[in-house]
Amino acid sequence: MPPKYTFGKSDGDLSNQQWFHSGMETHGSAILINNKYPEGKSLGIMKNNKSKTHGCEHAEDVFIRTIKGDTGSLSVSPAVNKVILCISKSSCSSTYGTSNKPVGCAEELINFQNNIYKAPINGNEYIFKVIVLARGVYKQSTGSHNALDLMRDNGIDVATDVHRKKDGSSMKKEYDMEI
């Protein structure tokens, strides 16, 4: 039975179909690691969403909204909340023209990580460290590769599956990271 989504989020598990063959739609899963959840807490799976409440959102937008809406699971500053986002395609970028949004997902993730989030409900401040694991590079475009570099240059750990040629050599640049 396919997962039931509410505003682009589901508590189900990411299926192989979503991970490998998501077409134009990006799917992702998220894990929170902090002093409350040192072994990690699943935040569910996310996908693109279009609603009257939230407008048009990409999976990364749903990811950020989900985390900001779950402050009870977060550790208050100065503790760092490490969030791992596994997505079927790399993030779009308004800087490199791979997004039709005013602010692309790469830039949204950079802003999310590099600016302390002050929750409007409780006034607490939260710090995030973002790790992105992308199954593939969106359209294998130069702009998509530049967006990955932009995220890395701004402190986000990024890794992609490396698609290989028949001879075993890498098709694109490999990204190393430490978790």
PDB file of C-alpha atoms in Angstrom:
ATOM      1  CA  MET A   1       0.000   0.000   0.000  1.00  0.00           C
ATOM      2  CA  PRO A   2       1.511   3.372  -0.995  1.00  0.00           C
ATOM      3  CA  PRO A   3       2.175   5.870   1.786  1.00  0.00           C
ATOM      4  CA  LYS A   4      -0.484   8.471   2.572  1.00  0.00           C
ATOM      5  CA  TYR A   5       0.839  12.001   2.344  1.00  0.00           C
ATOM      6  CA  THR A   6      -0.372  15.033   4.254  1.00  0.00           C
ATOM      7  CA  PHE A   7       0.979  18.308   2.871  1.00  0.00           C
ATOM      8  CA  GLY A   8       3.850  16.470   1.167  1.00  0.00           C
ATOM      9  CA  LYS A   9       4.894  14.400   4.228  1.00  0.00           C
ATOM     10  CA  SER A  10       4.280  10.789   5.177  1.00  0.00           C
ATOM     11  CA  ASP A  11       5.375   8.643   8.088  1.00  0.00           C
ATOM     12  CA  GLY A  12       5.824   5.682   5.731  1.00  0.00           C
ATOM     13  CA  ASP A  13       9.072   4.340   4.339  1.00  0.00           C
ATOM     14  CA  LEU A  14      10.671   5.439   1.089  1.00  0.00           C
ATOM     15  CA  SER A  15      10.065   2.745  -1.519  1.00  0.00           C
ATOM     16  CA  ASN A  16      12.593   1.615  -4.109  1.00  0.00           C
ATOM     17  CA  GLN A  17      10.272   3.014  -6.792  1.00  0.00           C
ATOM     18  CA  GLN A  18      10.390   6.467  -5.164  1.00  0.00           C
ATOM     19  CA  TRP A  19      14.149   6.281  -4.612  1.00  0.00           C
ATOM     20  CA  PHE A  20      15.163   5.034  -8.055  1.00  0.00           C
ATOM     21  CA  HIS A  21      12.416   6.121 -10.463  1.00  0.00           C
ATOM     22  CA  SER A  22      10.714   9.235  -9.155  1.00  0.00           C
ATOM     23  CA  GLY A  23      10.423  10.915 -12.563  1.00  0.00           C
ATOM     24  CA  MET A  24      10.048  14.674 -12.247  1.00  0.00           C
ATOM     25  CA  GLU A  25       8.949  14.399  -8.631  1.00  0.00           C
ATOM     26  CA  THR A  26      11.641  14.377  -5.951  1.00  0.00           C
ATOM     27  CA  HIS A  27      11.172  12.076  -2.983  1.00  0.00           C
ATOM     28  CA  GLY A  28      13.206  12.142   0.193  1.00  0.00           C
ATOM     29  CA  SER A  29      13.521  10.858   3.701  1.00  0.00           C
ATOM     30  CA  ALA A  30      14.918  12.691   6.691  1.00  0.00           C
ATOM     31  CA  ILE A  31      16.637  11.732   9.936  1.00  0.00           C
ATOM     32  CA  LEU A  32      17.268  13.973  12.948  1.00  0.00           C
ATOM     33  CA  ILE A  33      20.279  13.321  15.191  1.00  0.00           C
ATOM     34  CA  ASN A  34      20.795  15.332  18.377  1.00  0.00           C
ATOM     35  CA  ASN A  35      21.310  14.848  22.119  1.00  0.00           C
ATOM     36  CA  LYS A  36      17.640  13.780  22.467  1.00  0.00           C
ATOM     37  CA  TYR A  37      17.947  11.256  19.623  1.00  0.00           C
ATOM     38  CA  PRO A  38      21.608  10.190  19.441  1.00  0.00           C
ATOM     39  CA  GLU A  39      20.663   7.116  17.392  1.00  0.00           C
ATOM     40  CA  GLY A  40      18.494   9.239  15.093  1.00  0.00           C
ATOM     41  CA  LYS A  41      14.787   9.881  14.678  1.00  0.00           C
ATOM     42  CA  SER A  42      13.014   9.367  11.369  1.00  0.00           C
ATOM     43  CA  LEU A  43      11.125  12.456  10.255  1.00  0.00           C
ATOM     44  CA  GLY A  44       9.276  10.496   7.574  1.00  0.00           C
ATOM     45  CA  ILE A  45       9.341  10.857   3.830  1.00  0.00           C
ATOM     46  CA  MET A  46       8.719  13.968   1.792  1.00  0.00           C
ATOM     47  CA  LYS A  47       7.794  14.753  -1.789  1.00  0.00           C
ATOM     48  CA  ASN A  48       6.762  17.743  -3.855  1.00  0.00           C
ATOM     49  CA  ASN A  49       3.543  19.281  -2.587  1.00  0.00           C
ATOM     50  CA  LYS A  50       1.010  21.731  -3.950  1.00  0.00           C
ATOM     51  CA  SER A  51      -1.655  22.991  -1.576  1.00  0.00           C
ATOM     52  CA  LYS A  52      -3.628  26.102  -0.732  1.00  0.00           C
ATOM     53  CA  THR A  53      -1.981  26.108   2.692  1.00  0.00           C
ATOM     54  CA  HIS A  54       1.670  25.911   1.599  1.00  0.00           C
ATOM     55  CA  GLY A  55       1.631  26.672  -2.130  1.00  0.00           C
ATOM     56  CA  CYS A  56       4.046  24.838  -4.445  1.00  0.00           C
ATOM     57  CA  GLU A  57       6.776  23.128  -2.461  1.00  0.00           C
ATOM     58  CA  HIS A  58       9.651  20.901  -3.422  1.00  0.00           C
ATOM     59  CA  ALA A  59      10.653  17.973  -1.177  1.00  0.00           C
ATOM     60  CA  GLU A  60      13.340  20.158   0.436  1.00  0.00           C
ATOM     61  CA  ASP A  61      10.728  22.806   1.334  1.00  0.00           C
ATOM     62  CA  VAL A  62       8.595  20.113   2.985  1.00  0.00           C
ATOM     63  CA  PHE A  63      11.743  18.899   4.800  1.00  0.00           C
ATOM     64  CA  ILE A  64      12.458  22.366   6.246  1.00  0.00           C
ATOM     65  CA  ARG A  65       8.809  22.952   7.175  1.00  0.00           C
ATOM     66  CA  THR A  66       8.618  19.532   8.863  1.00  0.00           C
ATOM     67  CA  ILE A  67      11.684  20.188  11.005  1.00  0.00           C
ATOM     68  CA  LYS A  68      10.554  23.681  12.003  1.00  0.00           C
ATOM     69  CA  GLY A  69       7.177  22.232  12.980  1.00  0.00           C
ATOM     70  CA  ASP A  70       8.695  19.583  15.274  1.00  0.00           C
ATOM     71  CA  THR A  71      10.476  21.800  17.824  1.00  0.00           C
ATOM     72  CA  GLY A  72       9.672  19.293  20.591  1.00  0.00           C
ATOM     73  CA  SER A  73      12.215  16.927  19.029  1.00  0.00           C
ATOM     74  CA  LEU A  74      14.903  19.574  18.616  1.00  0.00           C
ATOM     75  CA  SER A  75      17.767  20.416  20.953  1.00  0.00           C
ATOM     76  CA  VAL A  76      17.933  24.090  21.916  1.00  0.00           C
ATOM     77  CA  SER A  77      20.990  26.208  21.003  1.00  0.00           C
ATOM     78  CA  PRO A  78      23.944  25.899  21.568  1.00  0.00           C
ATOM     79  CA  ALA A  79      23.359  22.201  20.834  1.00  0.00           C
ATOM     80  CA  VAL A  80      23.417  21.312  17.145  1.00  0.00           C
ATOM     81  CA  ASN A  81      20.641  19.368  15.440  1.00  0.00           C
ATOM     82  CA  LYS A  82      22.148  17.254  12.667  1.00  0.00           C
ATOM     83  CA  VAL A  83      19.642  16.539   9.911  1.00  0.00           C
ATOM     84  CA  ILE A  84      20.255  14.064   7.124  1.00  0.00           C
ATOM     85  CA  LEU A  85      18.181  14.516   3.984  1.00  0.00           C
ATOM     86  CA  CYS A  86      18.223  11.648   1.495  1.00  0.00           C
ATOM     87  CA  ILE A  87      16.692  12.798  -1.794  1.00  0.00           C
ATOM     88  CA  SER A  88      16.136  11.112  -5.133  1.00  0.00           C
ATOM     89  CA  LYS A  89      17.535  14.097  -7.084  1.00  0.00           C
ATOM     90  CA  SER A  90      19.937  16.878  -6.163  1.00  0.00           C
ATOM     91  CA  SER A  91      18.508  20.232  -5.137  1.00  0.00           C
ATOM     92  CA  CYS A  92      17.506  22.921  -7.622  1.00  0.00           C
ATOM     93  CA  SER A  93      19.241  26.304  -7.556  1.00  0.00           C
ATOM     94  CA  SER A  94      18.043  29.807  -8.351  1.00  0.00           C
ATOM     95  CA  THR A  95      21.696  30.911  -8.544  1.00  0.00           C
ATOM     96  CA  TYR A  96      22.474  28.444 -11.343  1.00  0.00           C
ATOM     97  CA  GLY A  97      19.139  28.502 -13.171  1.00  0.00           C
ATOM     98  CA  THR A  98      17.877  25.023 -12.343  1.00  0.00           C
ATOM     99  CA  SER A  99      14.893  26.332 -10.357  1.00  0.00           C
ATOM    100  CA  ASN A 100      11.793  28.239 -11.337  1.00  0.00           C
ATOM    101  CA  LYS A 101      11.368  29.330  -7.696  1.00  0.00           C
ATOM    102  CA  PRO A 102      12.622  32.760  -6.567  1.00  0.00           C
ATOM    103  CA  VAL A 103      14.908  30.994  -4.065  1.00  0.00           C
ATOM    104  CA  GLY A 104      16.052  27.516  -5.062  1.00  0.00           C
ATOM    105  CA  CYS A 105      16.209  24.538  -2.738  1.00  0.00           C
ATOM    106  CA  ALA A 106      20.025  24.639  -2.551  1.00  0.00           C
ATOM    107  CA  GLU A 107      19.841  28.239  -1.350  1.00  0.00           C
ATOM    108  CA  GLU A 108      16.963  27.400   1.046  1.00  0.00           C
ATOM    109  CA  LEU A 109      19.015  24.600   2.615  1.00  0.00           C
ATOM    110  CA  ILE A 110      22.029  26.923   2.948  1.00  0.00           C
ATOM    111  CA  ASN A 111      19.871  29.568   4.662  1.00  0.00           C
ATOM    112  CA  PHE A 112      18.325  26.911   6.913  1.00  0.00           C
ATOM    113  CA  GLN A 113      21.715  25.662   8.063  1.00  0.00           C
ATOM    114  CA  ASN A 114      23.593  28.951   8.280  1.00  0.00           C
ATOM    115  CA  ASN A 115      20.986  31.008  10.142  1.00  0.00           C
ATOM    116  CA  ILE A 116      19.785  30.234  13.652  1.00  0.00           C
ATOM    117  CA  TYR A 117      16.081  29.363  13.620  1.00  0.00           C
ATOM    118  CA  LYS A 118      14.041  31.168  16.280  1.00  0.00           C
ATOM    119  CA  ALA A 119      10.737  29.366  16.760  1.00  0.00           C
ATOM    120  CA  PRO A 120       7.834  31.838  16.802  1.00  0.00           C
ATOM    121  CA  ILE A 121       5.799  29.728  19.253  1.00  0.00           C
ATOM    122  CA  ASN A 122       8.326  29.222  22.054  1.00  0.00           C
ATOM    123  CA  GLY A 123      11.081  31.730  21.195  1.00  0.00           C
ATOM    124  CA  ASN A 124      13.780  29.049  21.448  1.00  0.00           C
ATOM    125  CA  GLU A 125      16.712  29.135  19.063  1.00  0.00           C
ATOM    126  CA  TYR A 126      17.908  26.099  17.119  1.00  0.00           C
ATOM    127  CA  ILE A 127      21.108  25.396  15.193  1.00  0.00           C
ATOM    128  CA  PHE A 128      21.238  22.902  12.324  1.00  0.00           C
ATOM    129  CA  LYS A 129      23.905  20.965  10.466  1.00  0.00           C
ATOM    130  CA  VAL A 130      22.557  19.676   7.152  1.00  0.00           C
ATOM    131  CA  ILE A 131      23.797  16.601   5.325  1.00  0.00           C
ATOM    132  CA  VAL A 132      22.393  15.905   1.853  1.00  0.00           C
ATOM    133  CA  LEU A 133      22.588  12.483   0.233  1.00  0.00           C
ATOM    134  CA  ALA A 134      21.301  12.747  -3.334  1.00  0.00           C
ATOM    135  CA  ARG A 135      20.547   9.631  -5.385  1.00  0.00           C
ATOM    136  CA  GLY A 136      21.264  11.435  -8.629  1.00  0.00           C
ATOM    137  CA  VAL A 137      22.197  14.816 -10.027  1.00  0.00           C
ATOM    138  CA  TYR A 138      19.207  16.651 -11.472  1.00  0.00           C
ATOM    139  CA  LYS A 139      19.409  16.326 -15.290  1.00  0.00           C
ATOM    140  CA  GLN A 140      23.204  15.853 -14.909  1.00  0.00           C
ATOM    141  CA  SER A 141      23.456  19.561 -15.770  1.00  0.00           C
ATOM    142  CA  THR A 142      26.364  21.875 -15.070  1.00  0.00           C
ATOM    143  CA  GLY A 143      23.994  24.074 -13.043  1.00  0.00           C
ATOM    144  CA  SER A 144      23.057  21.102 -10.863  1.00  0.00           C
ATOM    145  CA  HIS A 145      26.716  20.262 -10.245  1.00  0.00           C
ATOM    146  CA  ASN A 146      27.383  23.929  -9.460  1.00  0.00           C
ATOM    147  CA  ALA A 147      24.491  23.876  -6.959  1.00  0.00           C
ATOM    148  CA  LEU A 148      26.110  20.899  -5.194  1.00  0.00           C
ATOM    149  CA  ASP A 149      29.387  22.834  -5.024  1.00  0.00           C
ATOM    150  CA  LEU A 150      27.523  25.909  -3.722  1.00  0.00           C
ATOM    151  CA  MET A 151      26.045  23.870  -0.875  1.00  0.00           C
ATOM    152  CA  ARG A 152      29.454  22.375  -0.049  1.00  0.00           C
ATOM    153  CA  ASP A 153      31.095  25.818  -0.158  1.00  0.00           C
ATOM    154  CA  ASN A 154      28.496  26.978   2.373  1.00  0.00           C
ATOM    155  CA  GLY A 155      29.098  24.173   4.856  1.00  0.00           C
ATOM    156  CA  ILE A 156      26.552  21.543   3.835  1.00  0.00           C
ATOM    157  CA  ASP A 157      27.945  18.032   3.522  1.00  0.00           C
ATOM    158  CA  VAL A 158      26.824  16.649   0.163  1.00  0.00           C
ATOM    159  CA  ALA A 159      27.217  13.232  -1.407  1.00  0.00           C
ATOM    160  CA  THR A 160      25.730  11.795  -4.582  1.00  0.00           C
ATOM    161  CA  ASP A 161      25.588   8.314  -5.992  1.00  0.00           C
ATOM    162  CA  VAL A 162      28.312   8.110  -8.560  1.00  0.00           C
ATOM    163  CA  HIS A 163      27.005   6.825 -11.856  1.00  0.00           C
ATOM    164  CA  ARG A 164      29.694   4.883 -13.657  1.00  0.00           C
ATOM    165  CA  LYS A 165      30.495   4.205 -17.283  1.00  0.00           C
ATOM    166  CA  LYS A 166      30.633   0.600 -18.503  1.00  0.00           C
ATOM    167  CA  ASP A 167      34.404   0.578 -17.936  1.00  0.00           C
ATOM    168  CA  GLY A 168      33.846   1.482 -14.262  1.00  0.00           C
ATOM    169  CA  SER A 169      35.151   5.037 -14.489  1.00  0.00           C
ATOM    170  CA  SER A 170      33.194   7.887 -12.938  1.00  0.00           C
ATOM    171  CA  MET A 171      30.868   9.922 -15.162  1.00  0.00           C
ATOM    172  CA  LYS A 172      30.946  12.980 -12.933  1.00  0.00           C
ATOM    173  CA  LYS A 173      32.868  14.418 -10.013  1.00  0.00           C
ATOM    174  CA  GLU A 174      32.635  12.389  -6.820  1.00  0.00           C
ATOM    175  CA  TYR A 175      31.936  14.154  -3.537  1.00  0.00           C
ATOM    176  CA  ASP A 176      33.632  13.116  -0.318  1.00  0.00           C
ATOM    177  CA  MET A 177      32.208  14.020   3.062  1.00  0.00           C
ATOM    178  CA  GLU A 178      32.516  13.284   6.733  1.00  0.00           C
ATOM    179  CA  ILE A 179      29.469  12.474   8.836  1.00  0.00           C
TER     180      ILE A 179
END
